[in-house]
Amino acid sequence: CRAPWYPGSASPANGTVVIIDENPIKEFMVHQDLGADHYVEGDLAVSLQLLTEAVKAKGGKPRDYAGNNGVFEKYRAVNDSAANASPIDPGVLCNALNENMPSDAIYIDETIVHRPQILRRINRDNPQSYLRPIGGLGQGLGTALGVKLASPERPVVALMGDGALLYNPITQALGVARESDLPIMIVVFNNSSYAAMKRLHLSFYPDGDAAKSGIFHGVDIPGPDYQELASPFGGHGERVEDPKRLPGAIKDGLAAVAKGQVAILDVVLSG
């Protein structure tokens, strides 16, 4: 990856970490505690292809993923109360995207707390169908526009947490989309909060004053009506609060994109 790798909090303690990059040691970065076991200099795609061929030459066999289908179906299942609840369950939104988006769609994911749901519930069967900006929030819209420029024939969908969206230069991105004919769909995962900040606060300070009082400063996001941001740029916007409206809203958004318009779906979520 272009940014330094750093170990996640739930990484396997005995796992082997290999960094593959054209320049694996970033000399221009002051703080760089990579902690990898091996460093390989080279193009990532070519290196992985060569490694795959080497494993096959030694008798390695492809893993049978057929058994995973049941696991994915289990994750995608939601109970009846969640399926019809308002605000909308995040899993219901992800299922609706999976069922109603074209198979060649490209997803740009700038969410945090909803990322596990997205990865478990939305198919990514085609190459280059899922991209996630790393290194800091505020890159999602620019990345989505760049992907649309590179793949104009494919639907590009920016999956944005409402907090992450506010880090982006929204008006500038929408202006570029209109001026440069780069229609994308923006789906706002709107839980009206910086939920990731609250979760991390509780994980570090489970017995702190905020946990005891229930007061978390800077977490709530009153937020604008995000769907209204599309109109000044000739786009299509809709606020979705009823889960039954999701399929129709997605299809209307796709129709707007097909006509060259940006589409913003502001989906009100339960968490």
PDB file of C-alpha atoms in Angstrom, residues 142-257:
ATOM      1  CA  GLY A 142     -12.123  12.762  -4.555  1.00  0.00           C
ATOM      2  CA  THR A 143     -11.287   9.079  -4.850  1.00  0.00           C
ATOM      3  CA  ALA A 144     -14.751   8.315  -6.227  1.00  0.00           C
ATOM      4  CA  LEU A 145     -14.409  11.037  -8.866  1.00  0.00           C
ATOM      5  CA  GLY A 146     -10.995   9.723  -9.885  1.00  0.00           C
ATOM      6  CA  VAL A 147     -12.341   6.198 -10.175  1.00  0.00           C
ATOM      7  CA  LYS A 148     -15.248   7.448 -12.297  1.00  0.00           C
ATOM      8  CA  LEU A 149     -12.785   9.254 -14.555  1.00  0.00           C
ATOM      9  CA  ALA A 150     -10.841   6.008 -14.992  1.00  0.00           C
ATOM     10  CA  SER A 151     -13.955   3.807 -15.376  1.00  0.00           C
ATOM     11  CA  PRO A 152     -16.693   5.968 -16.925  1.00  0.00           C
ATOM     12  CA  GLU A 153     -18.670   2.937 -18.075  1.00  0.00           C
ATOM     13  CA  ARG A 154     -19.128   1.522 -14.553  1.00  0.00           C
ATOM     14  CA  PRO A 155     -21.393   2.830 -11.772  1.00  0.00           C
ATOM     15  CA  VAL A 156     -19.309   4.350  -8.972  1.00  0.00           C
ATOM     16  CA  VAL A 157     -20.817   4.494  -5.492  1.00  0.00           C
ATOM     17  CA  ALA A 158     -19.273   6.414  -2.601  1.00  0.00           C
ATOM     18  CA  LEU A 159     -20.332   4.831   0.693  1.00  0.00           C
ATOM     19  CA  MET A 160     -19.861   7.661   3.186  1.00  0.00           C
ATOM     20  CA  GLY A 161     -20.368   7.874   6.903  1.00  0.00           C
ATOM     21  CA  ASP A 162     -22.004  11.194   7.715  1.00  0.00           C
ATOM     22  CA  GLY A 163     -19.009  12.140   9.847  1.00  0.00           C
ATOM     23  CA  ALA A 164     -16.543  11.143   7.138  1.00  0.00           C
ATOM     24  CA  LEU A 165     -18.541  13.055   4.529  1.00  0.00           C
ATOM     25  CA  LEU A 166     -18.117  16.273   6.501  1.00  0.00           C
ATOM     26  CA  TYR A 167     -14.334  15.902   6.286  1.00  0.00           C
ATOM     27  CA  ASN A 168     -14.605  16.092   2.482  1.00  0.00           C
ATOM     28  CA  PRO A 169     -14.686  19.248   0.324  1.00  0.00           C
ATOM     29  CA  ILE A 170     -18.303  18.521  -0.566  1.00  0.00           C
ATOM     30  CA  THR A 171     -19.220  21.540  -2.672  1.00  0.00           C
ATOM     31  CA  GLN A 172     -15.941  21.414  -4.578  1.00  0.00           C
ATOM     32  CA  ALA A 173     -16.377  17.707  -5.311  1.00  0.00           C
ATOM     33  CA  LEU A 174     -19.949  18.173  -6.504  1.00  0.00           C
ATOM     34  CA  GLY A 175     -18.833  21.080  -8.667  1.00  0.00           C
ATOM     35  CA  VAL A 176     -16.111  18.988 -10.280  1.00  0.00           C
ATOM     36  CA  ALA A 177     -18.570  16.140 -10.827  1.00  0.00           C
ATOM     37  CA  ARG A 178     -20.899  18.453 -12.741  1.00  0.00           C
ATOM     38  CA  GLU A 179     -18.225  20.357 -14.645  1.00  0.00           C
ATOM     39  CA  SER A 180     -16.263  17.268 -15.688  1.00  0.00           C
ATOM     40  CA  ASP A 181     -19.259  14.998 -16.338  1.00  0.00           C
ATOM     41  CA  LEU A 182     -18.418  12.518 -13.577  1.00  0.00           C
ATOM     42  CA  PRO A 183     -21.789  11.368 -12.233  1.00  0.00           C
ATOM     43  CA  ILE A 184     -21.441   9.265  -9.105  1.00  0.00           C
ATOM     44  CA  MET A 185     -23.843   8.026  -6.457  1.00  0.00           C
ATOM     45  CA  ILE A 186     -23.208   9.028  -2.851  1.00  0.00           C
ATOM     46  CA  VAL A 187     -24.866   6.924  -0.159  1.00  0.00           C
ATOM     47  CA  VAL A 188     -24.698   8.596   3.253  1.00  0.00           C
ATOM     48  CA  PHE A 189     -24.679   6.138   6.157  1.00  0.00           C
ATOM     49  CA  ASN A 190     -26.311   8.675   8.451  1.00  0.00           C
ATOM     50  CA  ASN A 191     -26.285   7.737  12.132  1.00  0.00           C
ATOM     51  CA  SER A 192     -26.032  11.412  13.180  1.00  0.00           C
ATOM     52  CA  SER A 193     -22.832  10.825  15.115  1.00  0.00           C
ATOM     53  CA  TYR A 194     -19.118  10.223  15.170  1.00  0.00           C
ATOM     54  CA  ALA A 195     -19.833   6.726  16.491  1.00  0.00           C
ATOM     55  CA  ALA A 196     -16.241   5.559  16.014  1.00  0.00           C
ATOM     56  CA  MET A 197     -15.002   8.270  18.384  1.00  0.00           C
ATOM     57  CA  LYS A 198     -17.485   7.204  21.036  1.00  0.00           C
ATOM     58  CA  ARG A 199     -16.533   3.538  20.712  1.00  0.00           C
ATOM     59  CA  LEU A 200     -12.828   4.280  20.952  1.00  0.00           C
ATOM     60  CA  HIS A 201     -13.399   6.555  23.926  1.00  0.00           C
ATOM     61  CA  LEU A 202     -15.218   3.758  25.734  1.00  0.00           C
ATOM     62  CA  SER A 203     -12.570   1.207  24.795  1.00  0.00           C
ATOM     63  CA  PHE A 204      -9.788   3.353  26.297  1.00  0.00           C
ATOM     64  CA  TYR A 205     -11.756   4.751  29.236  1.00  0.00           C
ATOM     65  CA  PRO A 206     -14.506   2.240  30.088  1.00  0.00           C
ATOM     66  CA  ASP A 207     -14.817   3.678  33.609  1.00  0.00           C
ATOM     67  CA  GLY A 208     -14.283   7.315  32.660  1.00  0.00           C
ATOM     68  CA  ASP A 209     -16.543  10.271  33.335  1.00  0.00           C
ATOM     69  CA  ALA A 210     -18.112  10.110  29.876  1.00  0.00           C
ATOM     70  CA  ALA A 211     -19.082   6.458  30.366  1.00  0.00           C
ATOM     71  CA  LYS A 212     -20.577   7.246  33.768  1.00  0.00           C
ATOM     72  CA  SER A 213     -22.422  10.390  32.728  1.00  0.00           C
ATOM     73  CA  GLY A 214     -23.375   9.386  29.199  1.00  0.00           C
ATOM     74  CA  ILE A 215     -22.062  12.732  27.946  1.00  0.00           C
ATOM     75  CA  PHE A 216     -19.730  12.448  24.945  1.00  0.00           C
ATOM     76  CA  HIS A 217     -18.686  15.879  23.740  1.00  0.00           C
ATOM     77  CA  GLY A 218     -18.340  16.303  19.985  1.00  0.00           C
ATOM     78  CA  VAL A 219     -19.986  12.991  19.103  1.00  0.00           C
ATOM     79  CA  ASP A 220     -23.449  14.077  17.967  1.00  0.00           C
ATOM     80  CA  ILE A 221     -23.812  15.470  14.440  1.00  0.00           C
ATOM     81  CA  PRO A 222     -26.990  17.528  13.916  1.00  0.00           C
ATOM     82  CA  GLY A 223     -26.033  17.570  10.251  1.00  0.00           C
ATOM     83  CA  PRO A 224     -27.613  19.262   7.243  1.00  0.00           C
ATOM     84  CA  ASP A 225     -30.142  17.612   4.966  1.00  0.00           C
ATOM     85  CA  TYR A 226     -27.458  15.927   2.908  1.00  0.00           C
ATOM     86  CA  GLN A 227     -29.798  15.109   0.037  1.00  0.00           C
ATOM     87  CA  GLU A 228     -30.380  18.839  -0.507  1.00  0.00           C
ATOM     88  CA  LEU A 229     -26.716  19.307  -1.418  1.00  0.00           C
ATOM     89  CA  ALA A 230     -27.348  17.711  -4.816  1.00  0.00           C
ATOM     90  CA  SER A 231     -29.873  20.249  -6.110  1.00  0.00           C
ATOM     91  CA  PRO A 232     -27.549  23.285  -6.549  1.00  0.00           C
ATOM     92  CA  PHE A 233     -25.363  21.125  -8.775  1.00  0.00           C
ATOM     93  CA  GLY A 234     -28.198  19.779 -10.908  1.00  0.00           C
ATOM     94  CA  GLY A 235     -28.214  16.475  -9.067  1.00  0.00           C
ATOM     95  CA  HIS A 236     -30.756  14.108  -7.577  1.00  0.00           C
ATOM     96  CA  GLY A 237     -31.203  13.799  -3.820  1.00  0.00           C
ATOM     97  CA  GLU A 238     -33.442  11.760  -1.549  1.00  0.00           C
ATOM     98  CA  ARG A 239     -33.669  11.199   2.191  1.00  0.00           C
ATOM     99  CA  VAL A 240     -34.607   7.600   3.021  1.00  0.00           C
ATOM    100  CA  GLU A 241     -36.135   6.709   6.388  1.00  0.00           C
ATOM    101  CA  ASP A 242     -38.351   3.754   5.422  1.00  0.00           C
ATOM    102  CA  PRO A 243     -36.488   0.510   4.599  1.00  0.00           C
ATOM    103  CA  LYS A 244     -39.185  -0.405   2.094  1.00  0.00           C
ATOM    104  CA  ARG A 245     -38.185   2.638   0.057  1.00  0.00           C
ATOM    105  CA  LEU A 246     -34.548   1.552  -0.305  1.00  0.00           C
ATOM    106  CA  PRO A 247     -34.877  -0.465  -3.559  1.00  0.00           C
ATOM    107  CA  GLY A 248     -36.785   2.324  -5.278  1.00  0.00           C
ATOM    108  CA  ALA A 249     -34.432   5.011  -3.995  1.00  0.00           C
ATOM    109  CA  ILE A 250     -31.399   3.103  -5.240  1.00  0.00           C
ATOM    110  CA  LYS A 251     -32.962   2.583  -8.653  1.00  0.00           C
ATOM    111  CA  ASP A 252     -33.924   6.267  -8.894  1.00  0.00           C
ATOM    112  CA  GLY A 253     -30.375   7.211  -7.965  1.00  0.00           C
ATOM    113  CA  LEU A 254     -28.984   4.936 -10.655  1.00  0.00           C
ATOM    114  CA  ALA A 255     -31.378   6.439 -13.193  1.00  0.00           C
ATOM    115  CA  ALA A 256     -30.132   9.922 -12.312  1.00  0.00           C
ATOM    116  CA  VAL A 257     -26.509   8.813 -12.680  1.00  0.00           C
TER     117      VAL A 257
END
